């Protein structure tokens, strides 16, 4: 039986809207998956924590993302894995037309295999499944309640913000959607920073309270004014009131708001990325740098060191070449190219893509083709798709590969 008995922290029409979307997604899934073989369906993220967002503007409605994790009987999962991958993509496509982002992950319920999956996935997901989720179907699976994200997980969160800044033009977003994403991504940066310093909180309101205290104590590399703006974004996330956001930031209209948000998000991203990479790469405390030019130069150097440190020691390049030739028979061209990246550079493709998109953010898009040719020299430039579009496709494929 489906359990949709969840309420938002600030009850309003959002409860009804979010329940209807969740029911539609679950009804579709249960029609296409044998319910008797489902152990548990988890709803994760802000909706599960009672902090879901519904923003109404004119005729459009924008909502929080819906993230579902479906635990299945292992033999059933193994027999139908390709089908589940297709379903995951189909439900996302069905709801994206209504401005609802939906992510569905299918996992086997055997503990040994879950451990294997956790080894290849970020521990931040394990933490979210255990702490920040709600069972909406079946029986709750045993979770590792001691799981905590690492500094590297925090850094990956920061890189996801970089990707949204770099690829914003490829997502066909309305101004209101773009504004919501910028606000949400600023709060993602705060979560990244807190995780990096060992503070874990599953809700936005708890994170703001921790941040206020840490800034007073000089623990975090952000200012009181920046925390105030993040608090404004938190209230926007919870209330869904665009007018309240405009008034709080003294913006005349949505265009004025977007300009402010993008500038704020870009500057905060560079600051936090510099802070996290300095500690991880140079193993020393980052010092505040208020000169944008020198900060970009330093961050460019840090990215190079970060890339070098991720190098995996293969027995020989011949092994890499052999593996690539073997993988050349694979049907999926993009995944084959990602594998080639690993074989030739001996570095995880995701790491190289993280470096690439950050360099694009720091410098300018005219360098995209140069970077693309240096990192992926075996790929032919497609005349119908510019270098940024090609990088965007690779990024999406790398993200999907990690999740599935």
Short mmCIF file of N, CA and C in Angstrom, two decimals, residues 28-124:
data_model
loop_
_atom_site.label_atom_id
_atom_site.label_comp_id
_atom_site.label_asym_id
_atom_site.label_seq_id
_atom_site.Cartn_x
_atom_site.Cartn_y
_atom_site.Cartn_z
N UNK A 28 2.58 4.91 -11.85
CA UNK A 28 3.24 4.50 -13.10
C UNK A 28 4.25 3.38 -12.85
N UNK A 29 5.04 3.54 -11.80
CA UNK A 29 6.07 2.54 -11.49
C UNK A 29 5.45 1.20 -11.11
N UNK A 30 4.39 1.23 -10.31
CA UNK A 30 3.78 -0.01 -9.86
C UNK A 30 3.03 -0.74 -10.98
N UNK A 31 2.67 -0.01 -12.03
CA UNK A 31 2.06 -0.66 -13.19
C UNK A 31 3.10 -1.36 -14.05
N UNK A 32 4.35 -0.94 -13.92
CA UNK A 32 5.41 -1.47 -14.78
C UNK A 32 6.43 -2.33 -14.03
N UNK A 33 6.23 -2.47 -12.73
CA UNK A 33 7.12 -3.30 -11.90
C UNK A 33 6.26 -4.24 -11.07
N UNK A 34 6.68 -5.47 -10.94
CA UNK A 34 5.95 -6.44 -10.13
C UNK A 34 6.02 -6.03 -8.66
N UNK A 35 4.89 -5.58 -8.13
CA UNK A 35 4.85 -5.06 -6.76
C UNK A 35 5.26 -6.12 -5.73
N UNK A 36 5.01 -7.39 -6.05
CA UNK A 36 5.37 -8.46 -5.11
C UNK A 36 6.87 -8.64 -4.97
N UNK A 37 7.62 -8.11 -5.94
CA UNK A 37 9.08 -8.24 -5.90
C UNK A 37 9.76 -6.98 -5.36
N UNK A 38 8.95 -5.99 -5.00
CA UNK A 38 9.49 -4.75 -4.43
C UNK A 38 9.60 -4.90 -2.92
N UNK A 39 10.78 -4.67 -2.39
CA UNK A 39 10.99 -4.72 -0.94
C UNK A 39 10.61 -3.40 -0.28
N UNK A 40 10.98 -2.32 -0.96
CA UNK A 40 10.78 -1.00 -0.35
C UNK A 40 10.95 0.08 -1.41
N UNK A 41 10.16 1.14 -1.31
CA UNK A 41 10.37 2.33 -2.13
C UNK A 41 10.60 3.50 -1.18
N UNK A 42 11.75 4.14 -1.31
CA UNK A 42 12.09 5.30 -0.48
C UNK A 42 11.93 6.58 -1.28
N UNK A 43 11.35 7.58 -0.65
CA UNK A 43 11.34 8.94 -1.18
C UNK A 43 12.42 9.69 -0.42
N UNK A 44 13.37 10.28 -1.13
CA UNK A 44 14.47 10.97 -0.46
C UNK A 44 14.46 12.45 -0.80
N UNK A 45 15.29 13.20 -0.09
CA UNK A 45 15.43 14.62 -0.39
C UNK A 45 14.48 15.51 0.39
N UNK A 46 14.30 16.73 -0.10
CA UNK A 46 13.57 17.76 0.65
C UNK A 46 12.09 17.42 0.85
N UNK A 47 11.46 16.76 -0.12
CA UNK A 47 10.04 16.40 0.04
C UNK A 47 9.89 15.43 1.21
N UNK A 48 10.78 14.45 1.30
CA UNK A 48 10.73 13.47 2.39
C UNK A 48 10.95 14.14 3.74
N UNK A 49 11.70 15.24 3.76
CA UNK A 49 12.00 15.93 5.01
C UNK A 49 11.00 17.02 5.36
N UNK A 50 9.93 17.13 4.57
CA UNK A 50 8.92 18.15 4.85
C UNK A 50 9.31 19.54 4.41
N UNK A 51 10.29 19.64 3.48
CA UNK A 51 10.72 20.95 2.99
C UNK A 51 10.57 21.06 1.47
N UNK A 52 9.58 20.38 0.95
CA UNK A 52 9.32 20.44 -0.49
C UNK A 52 8.86 21.83 -0.91
N UNK A 53 9.11 22.16 -2.17
CA UNK A 53 8.80 23.49 -2.69
C UNK A 53 7.77 23.42 -3.80
N UNK A 54 6.82 24.35 -3.77
CA UNK A 54 5.90 24.55 -4.89
C UNK A 54 5.83 26.05 -5.15
N UNK A 55 6.25 26.46 -6.34
CA UNK A 55 6.23 27.87 -6.71
C UNK A 55 5.23 28.07 -7.84
N UNK A 56 4.22 28.89 -7.61
CA UNK A 56 3.24 29.21 -8.64
C UNK A 56 3.54 30.59 -9.19
N UNK A 57 3.67 30.66 -10.52
CA UNK A 57 3.92 31.95 -11.16
C UNK A 57 3.15 31.99 -12.47
N UNK A 58 2.16 32.87 -12.54
CA UNK A 58 1.26 32.93 -13.68
C UNK A 58 0.63 31.56 -13.89
N UNK A 59 0.85 30.95 -15.05
CA UNK A 59 0.23 29.64 -15.32
C UNK A 59 1.16 28.47 -15.04
N UNK A 60 2.40 28.75 -14.65
CA UNK A 60 3.37 27.67 -14.44
C UNK A 60 3.51 27.33 -12.96
N UNK A 61 3.85 26.06 -12.71
CA UNK A 61 4.08 25.56 -11.36
C UNK A 61 5.43 24.87 -11.34
N UNK A 62 6.28 25.24 -10.40
CA UNK A 62 7.62 24.64 -10.26
C UNK A 62 7.67 23.95 -8.91
N UNK A 63 8.19 22.73 -8.90
CA UNK A 63 8.22 21.98 -7.65
C UNK A 63 9.62 21.44 -7.37
N UNK A 64 9.78 20.92 -6.17
CA UNK A 64 11.02 20.23 -5.79
C UNK A 64 11.21 18.99 -6.67
N UNK A 65 12.46 18.53 -6.73
CA UNK A 65 12.74 17.26 -7.40
C UNK A 65 12.14 16.11 -6.59
N UNK A 66 11.78 15.05 -7.30
CA UNK A 66 11.31 13.83 -6.65
C UNK A 66 12.33 12.73 -6.88
N UNK A 67 12.92 12.25 -5.80
CA UNK A 67 13.95 11.21 -5.88
C UNK A 67 13.44 9.94 -5.20
N UNK A 68 13.33 8.87 -5.99
CA UNK A 68 12.87 7.59 -5.47
C UNK A 68 13.98 6.55 -5.54
N UNK A 69 14.10 5.74 -4.50
CA UNK A 69 15.02 4.61 -4.48
C UNK A 69 14.18 3.35 -4.29
N UNK A 70 14.27 2.42 -5.23
CA UNK A 70 13.43 1.22 -5.20
C UNK A 70 14.30 -0.01 -4.96
N UNK A 71 14.10 -0.66 -3.82
CA UNK A 71 14.82 -1.89 -3.50
C UNK A 71 14.00 -3.09 -4.00
N UNK A 72 14.65 -3.95 -4.78
CA UNK A 72 13.97 -5.08 -5.40
C UNK A 72 14.58 -6.41 -4.97
N UNK A 73 13.78 -7.46 -5.09
CA UNK A 73 14.29 -8.81 -4.93
C UNK A 73 15.44 -9.02 -5.92
N UNK A 74 16.55 -9.57 -5.45
CA UNK A 74 17.76 -9.63 -6.28
C UNK A 74 17.59 -10.36 -7.62
N UNK A 75 17.02 -11.58 -7.67
CA UNK A 75 16.88 -12.25 -8.97
C UNK A 75 16.05 -11.43 -9.96
N UNK A 76 14.99 -10.81 -9.45
CA UNK A 76 14.12 -9.98 -10.30
C UNK A 76 14.89 -8.78 -10.84
N UNK A 77 15.69 -8.16 -9.96
CA UNK A 77 16.52 -7.02 -10.37
C UNK A 77 17.51 -7.44 -11.46
N UNK A 78 18.15 -8.57 -11.25
CA UNK A 78 19.18 -9.04 -12.19
C UNK A 78 18.59 -9.35 -13.56
N UNK A 79 17.41 -9.96 -13.58
CA UNK A 79 16.78 -10.35 -14.83
C UNK A 79 16.27 -9.16 -15.64
N UNK A 80 15.94 -8.07 -14.96
CA UNK A 80 15.25 -6.96 -15.64
C UNK A 80 15.97 -5.63 -15.51
N UNK A 81 17.28 -5.66 -15.32
CA UNK A 81 18.00 -4.42 -15.06
C UNK A 81 17.86 -3.42 -16.20
N UNK A 82 17.94 -3.87 -17.44
CA UNK A 82 17.80 -2.96 -18.59
C UNK A 82 16.40 -2.34 -18.63
N UNK A 83 15.40 -3.15 -18.28
CA UNK A 83 14.02 -2.65 -18.23
C UNK A 83 13.89 -1.55 -17.19
N UNK A 84 14.50 -1.75 -16.03
CA UNK A 84 14.42 -0.75 -14.96
C UNK A 84 15.14 0.54 -15.35
N UNK A 85 16.24 0.40 -16.06
CA UNK A 85 16.96 1.58 -16.52
C UNK A 85 16.09 2.38 -17.49
N UNK A 86 15.38 1.67 -18.35
CA UNK A 86 14.46 2.32 -19.29
C UNK A 86 13.32 3.01 -18.54
N UNK A 87 12.76 2.33 -17.52
CA UNK A 87 11.68 2.92 -16.73
C UNK A 87 12.13 4.19 -16.03
N UNK A 88 13.34 4.17 -15.50
CA UNK A 88 13.89 5.34 -14.82
C UNK A 88 13.92 6.54 -15.76
N UNK A 89 14.34 6.31 -16.98
CA UNK A 89 14.40 7.38 -17.97
C UNK A 89 13.00 7.81 -18.41
N UNK A 90 12.09 6.84 -18.53
CA UNK A 90 10.74 7.15 -19.00
C UNK A 90 9.96 8.00 -18.01
N UNK A 91 10.04 7.66 -16.72
CA UNK A 91 9.31 8.44 -15.73
C UNK A 91 9.87 9.86 -15.64
N UNK A 92 11.18 10.00 -15.82
CA UNK A 92 11.79 11.33 -15.81
C UNK A 92 11.28 12.15 -16.99
N UNK A 93 11.18 11.51 -18.16
CA UNK A 93 10.71 12.20 -19.36
C UNK A 93 9.24 12.59 -19.23
N UNK A 94 8.43 11.71 -18.66
CA UNK A 94 7.00 11.97 -18.51
C UNK A 94 6.73 13.21 -17.66
N UNK A 95 7.50 13.36 -16.58
CA UNK A 95 7.23 14.45 -15.65
C UNK A 95 8.01 15.73 -15.95
N UNK A 96 9.11 15.61 -16.71
CA UNK A 96 9.90 16.81 -17.00
C UNK A 96 9.09 17.79 -17.84
N UNK A 97 8.15 17.29 -18.63
CA UNK A 97 7.30 18.16 -19.43
C UNK A 97 6.39 19.02 -18.57
N UNK A 98 6.22 18.61 -17.32
CA UNK A 98 5.42 19.39 -16.37
C UNK A 98 6.31 20.13 -15.38
N UNK A 99 7.58 20.29 -15.76
CA UNK A 99 8.55 21.03 -14.94
C UNK A 99 8.84 20.33 -13.61
N UNK A 100 8.74 19.00 -13.61
CA UNK A 100 9.03 18.22 -12.40
C UNK A 100 10.21 17.30 -12.70
N UNK A 101 11.32 17.50 -11.99
CA UNK A 101 12.48 16.63 -12.16
C UNK A 101 12.33 15.40 -11.27
N UNK A 102 12.41 14.23 -11.88
CA UNK A 102 12.23 12.98 -11.14
C UNK A 102 13.41 12.06 -11.40
N UNK A 103 13.95 11.50 -10.34
CA UNK A 103 15.07 10.57 -10.45
C UNK A 103 14.67 9.26 -9.75
N UNK A 104 14.77 8.17 -10.47
CA UNK A 104 14.41 6.86 -9.92
C UNK A 104 15.61 5.94 -10.02
N UNK A 105 16.02 5.38 -8.89
CA UNK A 105 17.15 4.46 -8.84
C UNK A 105 16.66 3.10 -8.36
N UNK A 106 16.96 2.05 -9.11
CA UNK A 106 16.62 0.69 -8.72
C UNK A 106 17.85 0.00 -8.14
N UNK A 107 17.68 -0.64 -6.98
CA UNK A 107 18.80 -1.33 -6.33
C UNK A 107 18.36 -2.71 -5.85
N UNK A 108 19.26 -3.69 -5.85
CA UNK A 108 18.94 -5.01 -5.27
C UNK A 108 18.93 -4.91 -3.76
N UNK A 109 18.14 -5.75 -3.12
CA UNK A 109 17.98 -5.64 -1.66
C UNK A 109 18.94 -6.52 -0.87
N UNK A 110 19.82 -7.28 -1.55
CA UNK A 110 20.79 -8.12 -0.84
C UNK A 110 21.88 -7.24 -0.23
N UNK A 111 22.15 -7.42 1.04
CA UNK A 111 23.09 -6.56 1.76
C UNK A 111 24.48 -6.58 1.15
N UNK A 112 24.94 -7.77 0.73
CA UNK A 112 26.29 -7.88 0.16
C UNK A 112 26.40 -7.02 -1.09
N UNK A 113 25.35 -7.08 -1.93
CA UNK A 113 25.39 -6.29 -3.16
C UNK A 113 25.24 -4.81 -2.87
N UNK A 114 24.45 -4.47 -1.86
CA UNK A 114 24.34 -3.06 -1.49
C UNK A 114 25.69 -2.51 -1.09
N UNK A 115 26.46 -3.33 -0.37
CA UNK A 115 27.81 -2.90 0.02
C UNK A 115 28.66 -2.66 -1.20
N UNK A 116 28.53 -3.55 -2.20
CA UNK A 116 29.29 -3.38 -3.44
C UNK A 116 28.92 -2.11 -4.16
N UNK A 117 27.62 -1.81 -4.17
CA UNK A 117 27.17 -0.59 -4.84
C UNK A 117 27.65 0.63 -4.09
N UNK A 118 27.63 0.57 -2.77
CA UNK A 118 28.10 1.71 -1.99
C UNK A 118 29.59 1.96 -2.22
N UNK A 119 30.31 0.88 -2.52
CA UNK A 119 31.74 1.04 -2.77
C UNK A 119 31.98 1.87 -4.02
N UNK A 120 31.09 1.73 -5.01
CA UNK A 120 31.27 2.45 -6.26
C UNK A 120 30.52 3.77 -6.27
N UNK A 121 29.63 3.98 -5.32
CA UNK A 121 28.84 5.21 -5.29
C UNK A 121 29.28 6.07 -4.11
N UNK A 122 28.81 7.30 -4.13
CA UNK A 122 29.14 8.22 -3.06
C UNK A 122 28.45 7.81 -1.77
N UNK A 123 29.16 7.93 -0.63
CA UNK A 123 28.56 7.58 0.65
C UNK A 123 27.50 8.59 1.06
N UNK A 124 27.41 9.70 0.33
CA UNK A 124 26.38 10.68 0.63
C UNK A 124 25.00 10.10 0.35
#
